[in-house]
Structures are given as C-alpha cells and as structure tokens.
Short mmCIF file of N, CA and C in Angstrom, two decimals:
data_model
loop_
_atom_site.label_atom_id
_atom_site.label_comp_id
_atom_site.label_asym_id
_atom_site.label_seq_id
_atom_site.Cartn_x
_atom_site.Cartn_y
_atom_site.Cartn_z
N UNK A 1 -55.79 -12.31 12.02
CA UNK A 1 -55.69 -13.65 12.56
C UNK A 1 -56.48 -13.79 13.87
N UNK A 2 -56.83 -12.67 14.48
CA UNK A 2 -57.51 -12.75 15.77
C UNK A 2 -58.91 -13.33 15.68
N UNK A 3 -59.50 -13.37 14.47
CA UNK A 3 -60.84 -13.95 14.35
C UNK A 3 -60.82 -15.46 14.11
N UNK A 4 -59.61 -16.04 14.02
CA UNK A 4 -59.46 -17.50 13.86
C UNK A 4 -59.20 -18.17 15.20
N UNK A 5 -59.75 -19.38 15.37
CA UNK A 5 -59.43 -20.19 16.55
C UNK A 5 -58.03 -20.78 16.36
N UNK A 6 -57.43 -21.24 17.44
CA UNK A 6 -56.10 -21.85 17.35
C UNK A 6 -56.09 -23.10 16.48
N UNK A 7 -57.23 -23.80 16.42
CA UNK A 7 -57.30 -25.04 15.64
C UNK A 7 -57.95 -24.82 14.27
N UNK A 8 -57.86 -23.60 13.74
CA UNK A 8 -58.46 -23.27 12.45
C UNK A 8 -58.01 -24.26 11.37
N UNK A 9 -58.95 -24.60 10.52
CA UNK A 9 -58.66 -25.45 9.36
C UNK A 9 -59.21 -24.73 8.13
N UNK A 10 -58.34 -24.43 7.17
CA UNK A 10 -58.81 -23.79 5.95
C UNK A 10 -58.50 -24.67 4.75
N UNK A 11 -59.46 -24.70 3.83
CA UNK A 11 -59.31 -25.45 2.59
C UNK A 11 -59.68 -24.51 1.45
N UNK A 12 -58.75 -24.34 0.53
CA UNK A 12 -58.97 -23.46 -0.61
C UNK A 12 -58.06 -23.87 -1.76
N UNK A 13 -58.53 -23.78 -2.98
CA UNK A 13 -57.67 -24.07 -4.12
C UNK A 13 -56.45 -23.16 -4.18
N UNK A 14 -56.52 -21.99 -3.56
CA UNK A 14 -55.37 -21.08 -3.57
C UNK A 14 -54.19 -21.64 -2.79
N UNK A 15 -54.46 -22.43 -1.77
CA UNK A 15 -53.36 -23.08 -1.03
C UNK A 15 -52.65 -24.06 -1.95
N UNK A 16 -53.42 -24.77 -2.72
CA UNK A 16 -52.85 -25.72 -3.68
C UNK A 16 -52.10 -24.98 -4.78
N UNK A 17 -52.71 -23.93 -5.31
CA UNK A 17 -52.13 -23.18 -6.42
C UNK A 17 -50.90 -22.38 -5.98
N UNK A 18 -51.04 -21.58 -4.95
CA UNK A 18 -49.95 -20.69 -4.53
C UNK A 18 -48.95 -21.36 -3.60
N UNK A 19 -49.45 -22.29 -2.78
CA UNK A 19 -48.58 -22.91 -1.79
C UNK A 19 -48.03 -24.26 -2.18
N UNK A 20 -48.57 -24.82 -3.27
CA UNK A 20 -48.09 -26.12 -3.71
C UNK A 20 -48.46 -27.26 -2.78
N UNK A 21 -49.45 -27.06 -1.94
CA UNK A 21 -49.88 -28.11 -1.00
C UNK A 21 -51.04 -28.85 -1.65
N UNK A 22 -50.81 -30.07 -2.04
CA UNK A 22 -51.75 -30.84 -2.85
C UNK A 22 -53.14 -30.97 -2.23
N UNK A 23 -53.22 -31.09 -0.93
CA UNK A 23 -54.52 -31.26 -0.27
C UNK A 23 -55.33 -29.96 -0.29
N UNK A 24 -54.65 -28.82 -0.42
CA UNK A 24 -55.34 -27.54 -0.38
C UNK A 24 -55.81 -27.15 1.01
N UNK A 25 -55.33 -27.85 2.03
CA UNK A 25 -55.78 -27.64 3.41
C UNK A 25 -54.61 -27.32 4.33
N UNK A 26 -54.84 -26.37 5.22
CA UNK A 26 -53.91 -26.06 6.30
C UNK A 26 -54.66 -26.17 7.62
N UNK A 27 -53.97 -26.69 8.64
CA UNK A 27 -54.57 -26.83 9.96
C UNK A 27 -53.68 -26.16 10.99
N UNK A 28 -54.28 -25.29 11.79
CA UNK A 28 -53.55 -24.61 12.85
C UNK A 28 -53.25 -23.17 12.50
N UNK A 29 -53.36 -22.32 13.49
CA UNK A 29 -53.21 -20.88 13.31
C UNK A 29 -51.83 -20.49 12.79
N UNK A 30 -50.80 -21.18 13.24
CA UNK A 30 -49.44 -20.85 12.81
C UNK A 30 -49.26 -21.09 11.31
N UNK A 31 -49.74 -22.22 10.81
CA UNK A 31 -49.62 -22.51 9.37
C UNK A 31 -50.46 -21.54 8.54
N UNK A 32 -51.64 -21.20 9.02
CA UNK A 32 -52.50 -20.27 8.31
C UNK A 32 -51.86 -18.87 8.29
N UNK A 33 -51.29 -18.45 9.40
CA UNK A 33 -50.62 -17.15 9.46
C UNK A 33 -49.44 -17.11 8.49
N UNK A 34 -48.70 -18.19 8.42
CA UNK A 34 -47.57 -18.27 7.49
C UNK A 34 -48.04 -18.18 6.04
N UNK A 35 -49.13 -18.88 5.73
CA UNK A 35 -49.71 -18.83 4.39
C UNK A 35 -50.09 -17.40 4.01
N UNK A 36 -50.77 -16.69 4.91
CA UNK A 36 -51.17 -15.31 4.62
C UNK A 36 -49.96 -14.39 4.50
N UNK A 37 -48.94 -14.63 5.29
CA UNK A 37 -47.72 -13.83 5.20
C UNK A 37 -47.08 -13.97 3.82
N UNK A 38 -47.00 -15.21 3.34
CA UNK A 38 -46.42 -15.47 2.02
C UNK A 38 -47.30 -14.86 0.93
N UNK A 39 -48.62 -15.02 1.06
CA UNK A 39 -49.55 -14.49 0.06
C UNK A 39 -49.44 -12.97 -0.03
N UNK A 40 -49.34 -12.30 1.11
CA UNK A 40 -49.26 -10.84 1.11
C UNK A 40 -47.92 -10.33 0.58
N UNK A 41 -46.87 -11.14 0.71
CA UNK A 41 -45.59 -10.76 0.11
C UNK A 41 -45.66 -10.89 -1.40
N UNK A 42 -46.35 -11.92 -1.89
CA UNK A 42 -46.49 -12.12 -3.33
C UNK A 42 -47.44 -11.10 -3.95
N UNK A 43 -48.51 -10.77 -3.23
CA UNK A 43 -49.53 -9.84 -3.72
C UNK A 43 -49.78 -8.80 -2.63
N UNK A 44 -48.89 -7.80 -2.50
CA UNK A 44 -49.02 -6.84 -1.40
C UNK A 44 -50.28 -5.97 -1.46
N UNK A 45 -50.84 -5.80 -2.64
CA UNK A 45 -52.06 -5.01 -2.75
C UNK A 45 -53.29 -5.90 -2.88
N UNK A 46 -53.25 -7.04 -2.22
CA UNK A 46 -54.35 -8.01 -2.25
C UNK A 46 -55.66 -7.32 -1.90
N UNK A 47 -56.67 -7.57 -2.72
CA UNK A 47 -57.95 -6.89 -2.55
C UNK A 47 -59.07 -7.85 -2.92
N UNK A 48 -60.13 -7.85 -2.13
CA UNK A 48 -61.32 -8.65 -2.41
C UNK A 48 -62.51 -7.71 -2.52
N UNK A 49 -63.35 -7.93 -3.51
CA UNK A 49 -64.55 -7.12 -3.69
C UNK A 49 -65.77 -7.92 -3.26
N UNK A 50 -66.36 -7.54 -2.14
CA UNK A 50 -67.50 -8.25 -1.59
C UNK A 50 -68.73 -8.04 -2.46
N UNK A 51 -69.40 -9.13 -2.83
CA UNK A 51 -70.62 -9.07 -3.62
C UNK A 51 -71.84 -9.28 -2.73
N UNK A 52 -71.77 -10.29 -1.86
CA UNK A 52 -72.91 -10.57 -0.98
C UNK A 52 -72.46 -11.43 0.20
N UNK A 53 -73.27 -11.44 1.24
CA UNK A 53 -73.03 -12.25 2.44
C UNK A 53 -74.32 -13.00 2.76
N UNK A 54 -74.21 -14.28 3.04
CA UNK A 54 -75.36 -15.05 3.50
C UNK A 54 -75.04 -15.63 4.88
N UNK A 55 -76.09 -15.91 5.62
CA UNK A 55 -75.93 -16.38 7.00
C UNK A 55 -76.55 -17.76 7.16
N UNK A 56 -75.85 -18.62 7.90
CA UNK A 56 -76.37 -19.95 8.21
C UNK A 56 -76.33 -20.18 9.70
N UNK A 57 -76.40 -21.43 10.11
CA UNK A 57 -76.30 -21.80 11.52
C UNK A 57 -74.82 -21.86 11.88
N UNK A 58 -74.38 -20.97 12.75
CA UNK A 58 -72.97 -20.88 13.15
C UNK A 58 -72.03 -20.76 11.96
N UNK A 59 -72.48 -20.08 10.90
CA UNK A 59 -71.65 -19.93 9.71
C UNK A 59 -72.11 -18.73 8.88
N UNK A 60 -71.21 -18.27 8.04
CA UNK A 60 -71.53 -17.27 7.03
C UNK A 60 -70.88 -17.71 5.72
N UNK A 61 -71.44 -17.26 4.61
CA UNK A 61 -70.84 -17.49 3.30
C UNK A 61 -70.65 -16.13 2.65
N UNK A 62 -69.44 -15.88 2.20
CA UNK A 62 -69.11 -14.64 1.51
C UNK A 62 -69.01 -14.93 0.02
N UNK A 63 -69.63 -14.10 -0.77
CA UNK A 63 -69.59 -14.20 -2.22
C UNK A 63 -68.82 -12.97 -2.67
N UNK A 64 -67.67 -13.17 -3.36
CA UNK A 64 -66.81 -12.04 -3.67
C UNK A 64 -65.97 -12.26 -4.91
N UNK A 65 -65.39 -11.16 -5.41
CA UNK A 65 -64.42 -11.23 -6.49
C UNK A 65 -63.05 -11.26 -5.85
N UNK A 66 -62.24 -12.21 -6.25
CA UNK A 66 -60.94 -12.45 -5.64
C UNK A 66 -59.83 -12.06 -6.61
N UNK A 67 -58.65 -12.58 -6.34
CA UNK A 67 -57.49 -12.34 -7.21
C UNK A 67 -57.74 -12.91 -8.60
N UNK A 68 -57.10 -12.34 -9.58
CA UNK A 68 -57.21 -12.77 -10.98
C UNK A 68 -58.65 -12.72 -11.47
N UNK A 69 -59.46 -11.83 -10.88
CA UNK A 69 -60.88 -11.69 -11.23
C UNK A 69 -61.69 -12.97 -11.07
N UNK A 70 -61.26 -13.84 -10.20
CA UNK A 70 -61.99 -15.07 -9.91
C UNK A 70 -63.17 -14.75 -8.99
N UNK A 71 -64.29 -15.38 -9.23
CA UNK A 71 -65.43 -15.28 -8.33
C UNK A 71 -65.28 -16.40 -7.30
N UNK A 72 -65.51 -16.05 -6.04
CA UNK A 72 -65.32 -17.02 -4.96
C UNK A 72 -66.50 -17.02 -4.01
N UNK A 73 -66.71 -18.18 -3.41
CA UNK A 73 -67.64 -18.32 -2.30
C UNK A 73 -66.84 -18.95 -1.17
N UNK A 74 -66.84 -18.28 -0.03
CA UNK A 74 -66.08 -18.74 1.12
C UNK A 74 -67.03 -18.94 2.29
N UNK A 75 -67.03 -20.15 2.83
CA UNK A 75 -67.90 -20.45 3.96
C UNK A 75 -67.05 -20.54 5.23
N UNK A 76 -67.43 -19.78 6.23
CA UNK A 76 -66.72 -19.78 7.51
C UNK A 76 -67.64 -20.33 8.58
N UNK A 77 -67.12 -21.26 9.36
CA UNK A 77 -67.86 -21.88 10.46
C UNK A 77 -67.29 -21.37 11.78
N UNK A 78 -68.17 -21.08 12.74
CA UNK A 78 -67.76 -20.50 14.01
C UNK A 78 -67.89 -21.50 15.16
N UNK A 79 -66.95 -21.43 16.10
CA UNK A 79 -67.03 -22.27 17.29
C UNK A 79 -67.89 -21.57 18.35
N UNK A 80 -67.96 -22.17 19.53
CA UNK A 80 -68.81 -21.63 20.60
C UNK A 80 -68.32 -20.28 21.12
N UNK A 81 -67.06 -19.91 20.84
CA UNK A 81 -66.52 -18.62 21.26
C UNK A 81 -66.67 -17.55 20.17
N UNK A 82 -67.28 -17.94 19.04
CA UNK A 82 -67.48 -16.99 17.96
C UNK A 82 -66.28 -16.83 17.04
N UNK A 83 -65.31 -17.72 17.18
CA UNK A 83 -64.11 -17.67 16.34
C UNK A 83 -64.27 -18.63 15.16
N UNK A 84 -63.68 -18.27 14.03
CA UNK A 84 -63.72 -19.14 12.86
C UNK A 84 -62.82 -20.34 13.11
N UNK A 85 -63.40 -21.54 13.06
CA UNK A 85 -62.60 -22.74 13.26
C UNK A 85 -62.50 -23.61 12.00
N UNK A 86 -63.26 -23.22 10.96
CA UNK A 86 -63.15 -23.92 9.69
C UNK A 86 -63.60 -22.97 8.59
N UNK A 87 -62.84 -23.00 7.47
CA UNK A 87 -63.15 -22.16 6.34
C UNK A 87 -62.91 -22.97 5.08
N UNK A 88 -63.88 -22.93 4.18
CA UNK A 88 -63.76 -23.62 2.90
C UNK A 88 -64.07 -22.61 1.80
N UNK A 89 -63.17 -22.51 0.82
CA UNK A 89 -63.37 -21.56 -0.28
C UNK A 89 -63.54 -22.33 -1.59
N UNK A 90 -64.38 -21.77 -2.44
CA UNK A 90 -64.63 -22.31 -3.79
C UNK A 90 -64.42 -21.19 -4.79
N UNK A 91 -63.74 -21.49 -5.89
CA UNK A 91 -63.41 -20.48 -6.90
C UNK A 91 -63.87 -20.93 -8.27
N UNK A 92 -64.16 -19.95 -9.13
CA UNK A 92 -64.45 -20.25 -10.52
C UNK A 92 -63.15 -20.42 -11.29
N UNK A 93 -63.13 -21.38 -12.17
CA UNK A 93 -62.04 -21.56 -13.14
C UNK A 93 -60.63 -21.53 -12.56
N UNK A 94 -60.38 -22.33 -11.56
CA UNK A 94 -59.02 -22.42 -10.99
C UNK A 94 -58.18 -23.33 -11.86
#
C-alpha cells in the first residue's frame, strides 16, 4: 500500500466481480486496503505472472496473467511524488 497515494482511485472489473460494487471503482487508500485485505483472505496464494511492462508519461502499463488465467492490462498513473494515484485494469473474458 505504500506505493499508493492517499487519494488513490482504482477501477477494475474485479472490484465489481469480487466486491459487488457496481461501479468497479474504489477511491481512497483505506477502501483500497480493505479491498486487498478481503481479496487476500479469499485467495491467500494470489499470484500474478508478469508478461510485459510498457512505459508512458507519468504512467506504466503492466501486461500479466491474473487470477482464473485471465489476461490483464493494468495502467498505473503517478503523481508528482511518484506515488500511484490512479489505476485502471482491463481483463479478458470477465
């Protein structure tokens, strides 16, 4: 959690799927920490297989294999302090 800013905003279909939050978005470090805590309790051996990393302006995109063998692309945007303040994930066949 230390790489996230306090005002982190994450959007991912997994929030909708696993958390039942229709918007698929969480805002704030506390809500994001709670989401990860619940996810790790449900899937304690959570593992991601990195395929590739691309770099943009104040951002990176990770291409990886996620849970349930889903392929994902996750884009992280960084603030002026180098902390992730926004993250958007895309998955195959959710």
